[in-house]
Amino acid sequence: MADTSAPAPVDASQRIAFAVIAGMAGVLGLILTIDGIWRTISIAIGTEGIELLARGDLPGADARISTATVLSSEVGGSSLGFLVAGSTATLLVTAATYLAVVVFLVLAARGTPFHHLLYRVALVAGTVMTFGGLAGSALSGVGRVQAADHLGAVPDGPFEAAFTIAPGDWSFGVVVLVAAYVIRIGQRLQRDTEGLV
């Protein structure tokens, strides 16, 4: 059976381009991962701003507020635990996403963009992005709801015991999971048709 991971011809300019992009993605991923670690630590020690849904008039202006930012030291112990857990899940999603991008670019630079390792990397990254992203959003959301209750929720207080989940990494993770299975099918077809053309 033919080895579908054998290197394909890649000229020097393509190799350099993929290597440069991989380096840039790696640096960006490292910066975002460090930022995520710092944000998680800041939440835990009480110095990070947490945005909560709120209602009320803006003092000194003819306007109303829809959100308010409070320090994580003010939100209460149980909500702080959920916020730290949500930030940690989001951090793992960020790290997995950029690691998968770098692996793909390195494989492309080597001339093996459809190496057997790519399916596993895409599958793991897609799973982490989908379920880790949902978990991060849900945990952070529960933390925000508890924080609103602790600080004073509507109707007596200004905060709303609610949160929003916007499509983000978790929704793109579904696309990556689909791509992983398309890659798997393509690898099998490539093995089965090797030498027929």
mmCIF file with all atom_site columns, C-alpha atoms in Angstrom:
data_model
loop_
_atom_site.group_PDB
_atom_site.id
_atom_site.type_symbol
_atom_site.label_atom_id
_atom_site.label_alt_id
_atom_site.label_comp_id
_atom_site.label_asym_id
_atom_site.label_entity_id
_atom_site.label_seq_id
_atom_site.pdbx_PDB_ins_code
_atom_site.Cartn_x
_atom_site.Cartn_y
_atom_site.Cartn_z
_atom_site.occupancy
_atom_site.B_iso_or_equiv
_atom_site.pdbx_formal_charge
_atom_site.auth_seq_id
_atom_site.auth_comp_id
_atom_site.auth_asym_id
_atom_site.auth_atom_id
_atom_site.pdbx_PDB_model_num
ATOM 1   C CA . MET A 1 1   ? 0.000   0.000  0.000   1.00 0.00 ? 1   MET A CA 1
ATOM 2   C CA . ALA A 1 2   ? 1.359   3.433  -0.905  1.00 0.00 ? 2   ALA A CA 1
ATOM 3   C CA . ASP A 1 3   ? 2.460   5.921  1.752   1.00 0.00 ? 3   ASP A CA 1
ATOM 4   C CA . THR A 1 4   ? 0.108   8.892  1.425   1.00 0.00 ? 4   THR A CA 1
ATOM 5   C CA . SER A 1 5   ? 2.321   10.942 3.740   1.00 0.00 ? 5   SER A CA 1
ATOM 6   C CA . ALA A 1 6   ? 5.286   10.923 1.322   1.00 0.00 ? 6   ALA A CA 1
ATOM 7   C CA . PRO A 1 7   ? 6.513   14.472 0.649   1.00 0.00 ? 7   PRO A CA 1
ATOM 8   C CA . ALA A 1 8   ? 5.177   16.234 -2.441  1.00 0.00 ? 8   ALA A CA 1
ATOM 9   C CA . PRO A 1 9   ? 7.385   18.661 -4.347  1.00 0.00 ? 9   PRO A CA 1
ATOM 10  C CA . VAL A 1 10  ? 7.361   22.079 -2.680  1.00 0.00 ? 10  VAL A CA 1
ATOM 11  C CA . ASP A 1 11  ? 9.468   24.849 -4.165  1.00 0.00 ? 11  ASP A CA 1
ATOM 12  C CA . ALA A 1 12  ? 11.654  27.041 -1.966  1.00 0.00 ? 12  ALA A CA 1
ATOM 13  C CA . SER A 1 13  ? 9.351   30.081 -2.097  1.00 0.00 ? 13  SER A CA 1
ATOM 14  C CA . GLN A 1 14  ? 6.334   28.035 -0.946  1.00 0.00 ? 14  GLN A CA 1
ATOM 15  C CA . ARG A 1 15  ? 8.372   26.408 1.806   1.00 0.00 ? 15  ARG A CA 1
ATOM 16  C CA . ILE A 1 16  ? 9.560   29.818 3.027   1.00 0.00 ? 16  ILE A CA 1
ATOM 17  C CA . ALA A 1 17  ? 6.029   31.277 2.862   1.00 0.00 ? 17  ALA A CA 1
ATOM 18  C CA . PHE A 1 18  ? 4.547   28.398 4.883   1.00 0.00 ? 18  PHE A CA 1
ATOM 19  C CA . ALA A 1 19  ? 7.408   28.594 7.397   1.00 0.00 ? 19  ALA A CA 1
ATOM 20  C CA . VAL A 1 20  ? 6.939   32.363 7.853   1.00 0.00 ? 20  VAL A CA 1
ATOM 21  C CA . ILE A 1 21  ? 3.170   32.021 8.282   1.00 0.00 ? 21  ILE A CA 1
ATOM 22  C CA . ALA A 1 22  ? 3.676   29.125 10.715  1.00 0.00 ? 22  ALA A CA 1
ATOM 23  C CA . GLY A 1 23  ? 6.104   31.265 12.713  1.00 0.00 ? 23  GLY A CA 1
ATOM 24  C CA . MET A 1 24  ? 3.663   34.181 12.784  1.00 0.00 ? 24  MET A CA 1
ATOM 25  C CA . ALA A 1 25  ? 0.799   31.897 13.847  1.00 0.00 ? 25  ALA A CA 1
ATOM 26  C CA . GLY A 1 26  ? 3.009   30.367 16.530  1.00 0.00 ? 26  GLY A CA 1
ATOM 27  C CA . VAL A 1 27  ? 3.987   33.776 17.925  1.00 0.00 ? 27  VAL A CA 1
ATOM 28  C CA . LEU A 1 28  ? 0.369   34.994 17.868  1.00 0.00 ? 28  LEU A CA 1
ATOM 29  C CA . GLY A 1 29  ? -0.809  31.790 19.538  1.00 0.00 ? 29  GLY A CA 1
ATOM 30  C CA . LEU A 1 30  ? 1.884   32.144 22.210  1.00 0.00 ? 30  LEU A CA 1
ATOM 31  C CA . ILE A 1 31  ? 0.920   35.779 22.888  1.00 0.00 ? 31  ILE A CA 1
ATOM 32  C CA . LEU A 1 32  ? -2.791  34.911 23.137  1.00 0.00 ? 32  LEU A CA 1
ATOM 33  C CA . THR A 1 33  ? -2.048  31.925 25.376  1.00 0.00 ? 33  THR A CA 1
ATOM 34  C CA . ILE A 1 34  ? 0.077   34.050 27.717  1.00 0.00 ? 34  ILE A CA 1
ATOM 35  C CA . ASP A 1 35  ? -2.675  36.689 27.713  1.00 0.00 ? 35  ASP A CA 1
ATOM 36  C CA . GLY A 1 36  ? -5.236  33.993 28.574  1.00 0.00 ? 36  GLY A CA 1
ATOM 37  C CA . ILE A 1 37  ? -3.066  32.703 31.423  1.00 0.00 ? 37  ILE A CA 1
ATOM 38  C CA . TRP A 1 38  ? -2.656  36.233 32.766  1.00 0.00 ? 38  TRP A CA 1
ATOM 39  C CA . ARG A 1 39  ? -6.414  36.920 32.460  1.00 0.00 ? 39  ARG A CA 1
ATOM 40  C CA . THR A 1 40  ? -7.237  33.706 34.327  1.00 0.00 ? 40  THR A CA 1
ATOM 41  C CA . ILE A 1 41  ? -4.785  34.572 37.103  1.00 0.00 ? 41  ILE A CA 1
ATOM 42  C CA . SER A 1 42  ? -6.168  38.131 37.258  1.00 0.00 ? 42  SER A CA 1
ATOM 43  C CA . ILE A 1 43  ? -9.700  36.792 37.671  1.00 0.00 ? 43  ILE A CA 1
ATOM 44  C CA . ALA A 1 44  ? -8.540  34.452 40.427  1.00 0.00 ? 44  ALA A CA 1
ATOM 45  C CA . ILE A 1 45  ? -6.719  37.167 42.392  1.00 0.00 ? 45  ILE A CA 1
ATOM 46  C CA . GLY A 1 46  ? -9.544  39.673 41.955  1.00 0.00 ? 46  GLY A CA 1
ATOM 47  C CA . THR A 1 47  ? -8.035  42.306 39.653  1.00 0.00 ? 47  THR A CA 1
ATOM 48  C CA . GLU A 1 48  ? -9.785  41.498 36.352  1.00 0.00 ? 48  GLU A CA 1
ATOM 49  C CA . GLY A 1 49  ? -12.810 43.408 35.117  1.00 0.00 ? 49  GLY A CA 1
ATOM 50  C CA . ILE A 1 50  ? -15.942 41.282 34.646  1.00 0.00 ? 50  ILE A CA 1
ATOM 51  C CA . GLU A 1 51  ? -18.651 42.616 32.361  1.00 0.00 ? 51  GLU A CA 1
ATOM 52  C CA . LEU A 1 52  ? -22.208 42.053 33.575  1.00 0.00 ? 52  LEU A CA 1
ATOM 53  C CA . LEU A 1 53  ? -25.532 42.858 31.948  1.00 0.00 ? 53  LEU A CA 1
ATOM 54  C CA . ALA A 1 54  ? -27.122 45.829 33.710  1.00 0.00 ? 54  ALA A CA 1
ATOM 55  C CA . ARG A 1 55  ? -30.008 48.290 33.565  1.00 0.00 ? 55  ARG A CA 1
ATOM 56  C CA . GLY A 1 56  ? -30.169 51.833 34.777  1.00 0.00 ? 56  GLY A CA 1
ATOM 57  C CA . ASP A 1 57  ? -29.509 55.467 34.051  1.00 0.00 ? 57  ASP A CA 1
ATOM 58  C CA . LEU A 1 58  ? -25.987 56.687 33.399  1.00 0.00 ? 58  LEU A CA 1
ATOM 59  C CA . PRO A 1 59  ? -25.195 59.259 36.093  1.00 0.00 ? 59  PRO A CA 1
ATOM 60  C CA . GLY A 1 60  ? -24.591 62.742 34.728  1.00 0.00 ? 60  GLY A CA 1
ATOM 61  C CA . ALA A 1 61  ? -25.901 61.979 31.236  1.00 0.00 ? 61  ALA A CA 1
ATOM 62  C CA . ASP A 1 62  ? -29.197 61.510 29.451  1.00 0.00 ? 62  ASP A CA 1
ATOM 63  C CA . ALA A 1 63  ? -28.458 57.874 28.641  1.00 0.00 ? 63  ALA A CA 1
ATOM 64  C CA . ARG A 1 64  ? -29.007 54.354 29.936  1.00 0.00 ? 64  ARG A CA 1
ATOM 65  C CA . ILE A 1 65  ? -26.492 51.575 30.514  1.00 0.00 ? 65  ILE A CA 1
ATOM 66  C CA . SER A 1 66  ? -26.773 47.994 29.249  1.00 0.00 ? 66  SER A CA 1
ATOM 67  C CA . THR A 1 67  ? -23.557 46.584 30.745  1.00 0.00 ? 67  THR A CA 1
ATOM 68  C CA . ALA A 1 68  ? -21.327 47.373 33.702  1.00 0.00 ? 68  ALA A CA 1
ATOM 69  C CA . THR A 1 69  ? -17.812 46.175 34.540  1.00 0.00 ? 69  THR A CA 1
ATOM 70  C CA . VAL A 1 70  ? -16.929 45.161 38.086  1.00 0.00 ? 70  VAL A CA 1
ATOM 71  C CA . LEU A 1 71  ? -13.699 43.806 39.555  1.00 0.00 ? 71  LEU A CA 1
ATOM 72  C CA . SER A 1 72  ? -13.595 40.053 40.020  1.00 0.00 ? 72  SER A CA 1
ATOM 73  C CA . SER A 1 73  ? -12.812 40.616 43.711  1.00 0.00 ? 73  SER A CA 1
ATOM 74  C CA . GLU A 1 74  ? -16.397 41.887 44.140  1.00 0.00 ? 74  GLU A CA 1
ATOM 75  C CA . VAL A 1 75  ? -18.341 39.008 42.582  1.00 0.00 ? 75  VAL A CA 1
ATOM 76  C CA . GLY A 1 76  ? -18.397 36.395 45.379  1.00 0.00 ? 76  GLY A CA 1
ATOM 77  C CA . GLY A 1 77  ? -16.610 33.095 45.878  1.00 0.00 ? 77  GLY A CA 1
ATOM 78  C CA . SER A 1 78  ? -18.822 30.675 43.925  1.00 0.00 ? 78  SER A CA 1
ATOM 79  C CA . SER A 1 79  ? -19.141 32.942 40.885  1.00 0.00 ? 79  SER A CA 1
ATOM 80  C CA . LEU A 1 80  ? -15.382 33.515 40.948  1.00 0.00 ? 80  LEU A CA 1
ATOM 81  C CA . GLY A 1 81  ? -14.828 29.746 40.681  1.00 0.00 ? 81  GLY A CA 1
ATOM 82  C CA . PHE A 1 82  ? -17.072 29.529 37.610  1.00 0.00 ? 82  PHE A CA 1
ATOM 83  C CA . LEU A 1 83  ? -15.387 32.540 35.994  1.00 0.00 ? 83  LEU A CA 1
ATOM 84  C CA . VAL A 1 84  ? -11.912 31.051 36.533  1.00 0.00 ? 84  VAL A CA 1
ATOM 85  C CA . ALA A 1 85  ? -13.065 27.689 35.128  1.00 0.00 ? 85  ALA A CA 1
ATOM 86  C CA . GLY A 1 86  ? -14.613 29.400 32.085  1.00 0.00 ? 86  GLY A CA 1
ATOM 87  C CA . SER A 1 87  ? -11.457 31.404 31.439  1.00 0.00 ? 87  SER A CA 1
ATOM 88  C CA . THR A 1 88  ? -9.351  28.234 31.734  1.00 0.00 ? 88  THR A CA 1
ATOM 89  C CA . ALA A 1 89  ? -11.548 26.421 29.185  1.00 0.00 ? 89  ALA A CA 1
ATOM 90  C CA . THR A 1 90  ? -11.257 29.377 26.797  1.00 0.00 ? 90  THR A CA 1
ATOM 91  C CA . LEU A 1 91  ? -7.478  29.340 27.267  1.00 0.00 ? 91  LEU A CA 1
ATOM 92  C CA . LEU A 1 92  ? -7.327  25.651 26.299  1.00 0.00 ? 92  LEU A CA 1
ATOM 93  C CA . VAL A 1 93  ? -9.399  26.360 23.184  1.00 0.00 ? 93  VAL A CA 1
ATOM 94  C CA . THR A 1 94  ? -7.016  29.142 22.133  1.00 0.00 ? 94  THR A CA 1
ATOM 95  C CA . ALA A 1 95  ? -3.942  26.947 22.633  1.00 0.00 ? 95  ALA A CA 1
ATOM 96  C CA . ALA A 1 96  ? -5.479  24.000 20.734  1.00 0.00 ? 96  ALA A CA 1
ATOM 97  C CA . THR A 1 97  ? -6.577  26.213 17.835  1.00 0.00 ? 97  THR A CA 1
ATOM 98  C CA . TYR A 1 98  ? -3.179  27.781 17.222  1.00 0.00 ? 98  TYR A CA 1
ATOM 99  C CA . LEU A 1 99  ? -1.331  24.499 17.756  1.00 0.00 ? 99  LEU A CA 1
ATOM 100 C CA . ALA A 1 100 ? -3.475  22.884 15.047  1.00 0.00 ? 100 ALA A CA 1
ATOM 101 C CA . VAL A 1 101 ? -2.821  25.803 12.659  1.00 0.00 ? 101 VAL A CA 1
ATOM 102 C CA . VAL A 1 102 ? 0.939   25.592 13.235  1.00 0.00 ? 102 VAL A CA 1
ATOM 103 C CA . VAL A 1 103 ? 0.983   21.800 12.745  1.00 0.00 ? 103 VAL A CA 1
ATOM 104 C CA . PHE A 1 104 ? -0.910  22.121 9.435   1.00 0.00 ? 104 PHE A CA 1
ATOM 105 C CA . LEU A 1 105 ? 1.429   24.861 8.179   1.00 0.00 ? 105 LEU A CA 1
ATOM 106 C CA . VAL A 1 106 ? 4.532   22.890 9.160   1.00 0.00 ? 106 VAL A CA 1
ATOM 107 C CA . LEU A 1 107 ? 3.181   19.810 7.344   1.00 0.00 ? 107 LEU A CA 1
ATOM 108 C CA . ALA A 1 108 ? 2.439   21.968 4.285   1.00 0.00 ? 108 ALA A CA 1
ATOM 109 C CA . ALA A 1 109 ? 5.972   23.415 4.372   1.00 0.00 ? 109 ALA A CA 1
ATOM 110 C CA . ARG A 1 110 ? 7.347   19.853 4.443   1.00 0.00 ? 110 ARG A CA 1
ATOM 111 C CA . GLY A 1 111 ? 5.257   18.977 1.390   1.00 0.00 ? 111 GLY A CA 1
ATOM 112 C CA . THR A 1 112 ? 2.930   16.654 3.349   1.00 0.00 ? 112 THR A CA 1
ATOM 113 C CA . PRO A 1 113 ? -0.252  18.719 3.912   1.00 0.00 ? 113 PRO A CA 1
ATOM 114 C CA . PHE A 1 114 ? -2.369  15.530 4.064   1.00 0.00 ? 114 PHE A CA 1
ATOM 115 C CA . HIS A 1 115 ? -0.085  13.581 6.370   1.00 0.00 ? 115 HIS A CA 1
ATOM 116 C CA . HIS A 1 116 ? -1.928  10.940 8.484   1.00 0.00 ? 116 HIS A CA 1
ATOM 117 C CA . LEU A 1 117 ? -1.241  13.137 11.545  1.00 0.00 ? 117 LEU A CA 1
ATOM 118 C CA . LEU A 1 118 ? -3.474  15.916 10.134  1.00 0.00 ? 118 LEU A CA 1
ATOM 119 C CA . TYR A 1 119 ? -6.710  13.971 10.712  1.00 0.00 ? 119 TYR A CA 1
ATOM 120 C CA . ARG A 1 120 ? -5.868  13.408 14.383  1.00 0.00 ? 120 ARG A CA 1
ATOM 121 C CA . VAL A 1 121 ? -4.838  17.036 14.904  1.00 0.00 ? 121 VAL A CA 1
ATOM 122 C CA . ALA A 1 122 ? -8.004  18.361 13.216  1.00 0.00 ? 122 ALA A CA 1
ATOM 123 C CA . LEU A 1 123 ? -10.203 15.940 15.180  1.00 0.00 ? 123 LEU A CA 1
ATOM 124 C CA . VAL A 1 124 ? -8.700  16.900 18.541  1.00 0.00 ? 124 VAL A CA 1
ATOM 125 C CA . ALA A 1 125 ? -8.696  20.631 17.724  1.00 0.00 ? 125 ALA A CA 1
ATOM 126 C CA . GLY A 1 126 ? -12.299 20.540 16.495  1.00 0.00 ? 126 GLY A CA 1
ATOM 127 C CA . THR A 1 127 ? -13.435 18.636 19.585  1.00 0.00 ? 127 THR A CA 1
ATOM 128 C CA . VAL A 1 128 ? -11.652 21.017 21.963  1.00 0.00 ? 128 VAL A CA 1
ATOM 129 C CA . MET A 1 129 ? -12.939 24.068 20.063  1.00 0.00 ? 129 MET A CA 1
ATOM 130 C CA . THR A 1 130 ? -16.542 22.825 20.033  1.00 0.00 ? 130 THR A CA 1
ATOM 131 C CA . PHE A 1 131 ? -16.955 21.387 23.516  1.00 0.00 ? 131 PHE A CA 1
ATOM 132 C CA . GLY A 1 132 ? -14.315 23.521 25.240  1.00 0.00 ? 132 GLY A CA 1
ATOM 133 C CA . GLY A 1 133 ? -15.775 26.669 23.698  1.00 0.00 ? 133 GLY A CA 1
ATOM 134 C CA . LEU A 1 134 ? -19.290 25.754 24.815  1.00 0.00 ? 134 LEU A CA 1
ATOM 135 C CA . ALA A 1 135 ? -18.044 24.813 28.291  1.00 0.00 ? 135 ALA A CA 1
ATOM 136 C CA . GLY A 1 136 ? -16.082 28.066 28.601  1.00 0.00 ? 136 GLY A CA 1
ATOM 137 C CA . SER A 1 137 ? -19.092 30.162 27.570  1.00 0.00 ? 137 SER A CA 1
ATOM 138 C CA . ALA A 1 138 ? -21.470 28.251 29.853  1.00 0.00 ? 138 ALA A CA 1
ATOM 139 C CA . LEU A 1 139 ? -19.161 28.342 32.901  1.00 0.00 ? 139 LEU A CA 1
ATOM 140 C CA . SER A 1 140 ? -18.446 32.053 32.459  1.00 0.00 ? 140 SER A CA 1
ATOM 141 C CA . GLY A 1 141 ? -22.170 32.669 31.952  1.00 0.00 ? 141 GLY A CA 1
ATOM 142 C CA . VAL A 1 142 ? -23.108 30.898 35.178  1.00 0.00 ? 142 VAL A CA 1
ATOM 143 C CA . GLY A 1 143 ? -20.406 32.917 36.963  1.00 0.00 ? 143 GLY A CA 1
ATOM 144 C CA . ARG A 1 144 ? -21.886 36.160 35.609  1.00 0.00 ? 144 ARG A CA 1
ATOM 145 C CA . VAL A 1 145 ? -25.409 35.175 36.685  1.00 0.00 ? 145 VAL A CA 1
ATOM 146 C CA . GLN A 1 146 ? -24.203 34.387 40.206  1.00 0.00 ? 146 GLN A CA 1
ATOM 147 C CA . ALA A 1 147 ? -22.213 37.623 40.294  1.00 0.00 ? 147 ALA A CA 1
ATOM 148 C CA . ALA A 1 148 ? -25.329 39.597 39.328  1.00 0.00 ? 148 ALA A CA 1
ATOM 149 C CA . ASP A 1 149 ? -27.292 37.883 42.110  1.00 0.00 ? 149 ASP A CA 1
ATOM 150 C CA . HIS A 1 150 ? -24.499 38.619 44.602  1.00 0.00 ? 150 HIS A CA 1
ATOM 151 C CA . LEU A 1 151 ? -24.238 42.306 43.653  1.00 0.00 ? 151 LEU A CA 1
ATOM 152 C CA . GLY A 1 152 ? -27.957 42.944 43.326  1.00 0.00 ? 152 GLY A CA 1
ATOM 153 C CA . ALA A 1 153 ? -30.083 41.765 40.443  1.00 0.00 ? 153 ALA A CA 1
ATOM 154 C CA . VAL A 1 154 ? -33.122 43.476 38.907  1.00 0.00 ? 154 VAL A CA 1
ATOM 155 C CA . PRO A 1 155 ? -35.654 44.635 40.158  1.00 0.00 ? 155 PRO A CA 1
ATOM 156 C CA . ASP A 1 156 ? -33.902 45.852 43.332  1.00 0.00 ? 156 ASP A CA 1
ATOM 157 C CA . GLY A 1 157 ? -30.387 46.120 41.910  1.00 0.00 ? 157 GLY A CA 1
ATOM 158 C CA . PRO A 1 158 ? -28.977 47.313 38.594  1.00 0.00 ? 158 PRO A CA 1
ATOM 159 C CA . PHE A 1 159 ? -27.650 43.951 37.351  1.00 0.00 ? 159 PHE A CA 1
ATOM 160 C CA . GLU A 1 160 ? -29.444 41.372 35.240  1.00 0.00 ? 160 GLU A CA 1
ATOM 161 C CA . ALA A 1 161 ? -29.065 37.702 36.190  1.00 0.00 ? 161 ALA A CA 1
ATOM 162 C CA . ALA A 1 162 ? -28.519 36.688 32.568  1.00 0.00 ? 162 ALA A CA 1
ATOM 163 C CA . PHE A 1 163 ? -25.764 36.157 30.030  1.00 0.00 ? 163 PHE A CA 1
ATOM 164 C CA . THR A 1 164 ? -25.348 35.790 26.294  1.00 0.00 ? 164 THR A CA 1
ATOM 165 C CA . ILE A 1 165 ? -23.529 33.106 24.303  1.00 0.00 ? 165 ILE A CA 1
ATOM 166 C CA . ALA A 1 166 ? -22.230 34.434 21.018  1.00 0.00 ? 166 ALA A CA 1
ATOM 167 C CA . PRO A 1 167 ? -21.069 32.092 18.254  1.00 0.00 ? 167 PRO A CA 1
ATOM 168 C CA . GLY A 1 168 ? -17.314 31.905 18.512  1.00 0.00 ? 168 GLY A CA 1
ATOM 169 C CA . ASP A 1 169 ? -14.633 29.221 18.573  1.00 0.00 ? 169 ASP A CA 1
ATOM 170 C CA . TRP A 1 170 ? -17.212 26.577 19.486  1.00 0.00 ? 170 TRP A CA 1
ATOM 171 C CA . SER A 1 171 ? -19.227 27.148 16.292  1.00 0.00 ? 171 SER A CA 1
ATOM 172 C CA . PHE A 1 172 ? -16.091 27.144 14.139  1.00 0.00 ? 172 PHE A CA 1
ATOM 173 C CA . GLY A 1 173 ? -15.074 23.942 15.917  1.00 0.00 ? 173 GLY A CA 1
ATOM 174 C CA . VAL A 1 174 ? -17.976 22.154 14.220  1.00 0.00 ? 174 VAL A CA 1
ATOM 175 C CA . VAL A 1 175 ? -16.509 23.198 10.848  1.00 0.00 ? 175 VAL A CA 1
ATOM 176 C CA . VAL A 1 176 ? -13.096 21.841 11.906  1.00 0.00 ? 176 VAL A CA 1
ATOM 177 C CA . LEU A 1 177 ? -14.702 18.524 12.953  1.00 0.00 ? 177 LEU A CA 1
ATOM 178 C CA . VAL A 1 178 ? -16.385 18.241 9.547   1.00 0.00 ? 178 VAL A CA 1
ATOM 179 C CA . ALA A 1 179 ? -13.057 19.089 7.875   1.00 0.00 ? 179 ALA A CA 1
ATOM 180 C CA . ALA A 1 180 ? -11.354 16.334 9.903   1.00 0.00 ? 180 ALA A CA 1
ATOM 181 C CA . TYR A 1 181 ? -13.721 13.718 8.507   1.00 0.00 ? 181 TYR A CA 1
ATOM 182 C CA . VAL A 1 182 ? -13.388 15.119 4.978   1.00 0.00 ? 182 VAL A CA 1
ATOM 183 C CA . ILE A 1 183 ? -9.598  14.854 5.354   1.00 0.00 ? 183 ILE A CA 1
ATOM 184 C CA . ARG A 1 184 ? -10.000 11.239 6.532   1.00 0.00 ? 184 ARG A CA 1
ATOM 185 C CA . ILE A 1 185 ? -12.154 10.352 3.530   1.00 0.00 ? 185 ILE A CA 1
ATOM 186 C CA . GLY A 1 186 ? -9.694  12.109 1.201   1.00 0.00 ? 186 GLY A CA 1
ATOM 187 C CA . GLN A 1 187 ? -6.774  10.172 2.686   1.00 0.00 ? 187 GLN A CA 1
ATOM 188 C CA . ARG A 1 188 ? -8.586  6.861  2.135   1.00 0.00 ? 188 ARG A CA 1
ATOM 189 C CA . LEU A 1 189 ? -9.480  7.790  -1.442  1.00 0.00 ? 189 LEU A CA 1
ATOM 190 C CA . GLN A 1 190 ? -5.874  8.798  -2.077  1.00 0.00 ? 190 GLN A CA 1
ATOM 191 C CA . ARG A 1 191 ? -4.652  5.419  -0.791  1.00 0.00 ? 191 ARG A CA 1
ATOM 192 C CA . ASP A 1 192 ? -7.246  3.494  -2.799  1.00 0.00 ? 192 ASP A CA 1
ATOM 193 C CA . THR A 1 193 ? -6.564  5.352  -6.068  1.00 0.00 ? 193 THR A CA 1
ATOM 194 C CA . GLU A 1 194 ? -2.765  5.517  -5.750  1.00 0.00 ? 194 GLU A CA 1
ATOM 195 C CA . GLY A 1 195 ? -1.230  4.278  -8.972  1.00 0.00 ? 195 GLY A CA 1
ATOM 196 C CA . LEU A 1 196 ? -4.495  4.183  -10.949 1.00 0.00 ? 196 LEU A CA 1
ATOM 197 C CA . VAL A 1 197 ? -3.787  7.460  -12.755 1.00 0.00 ? 197 VAL A CA 1
#
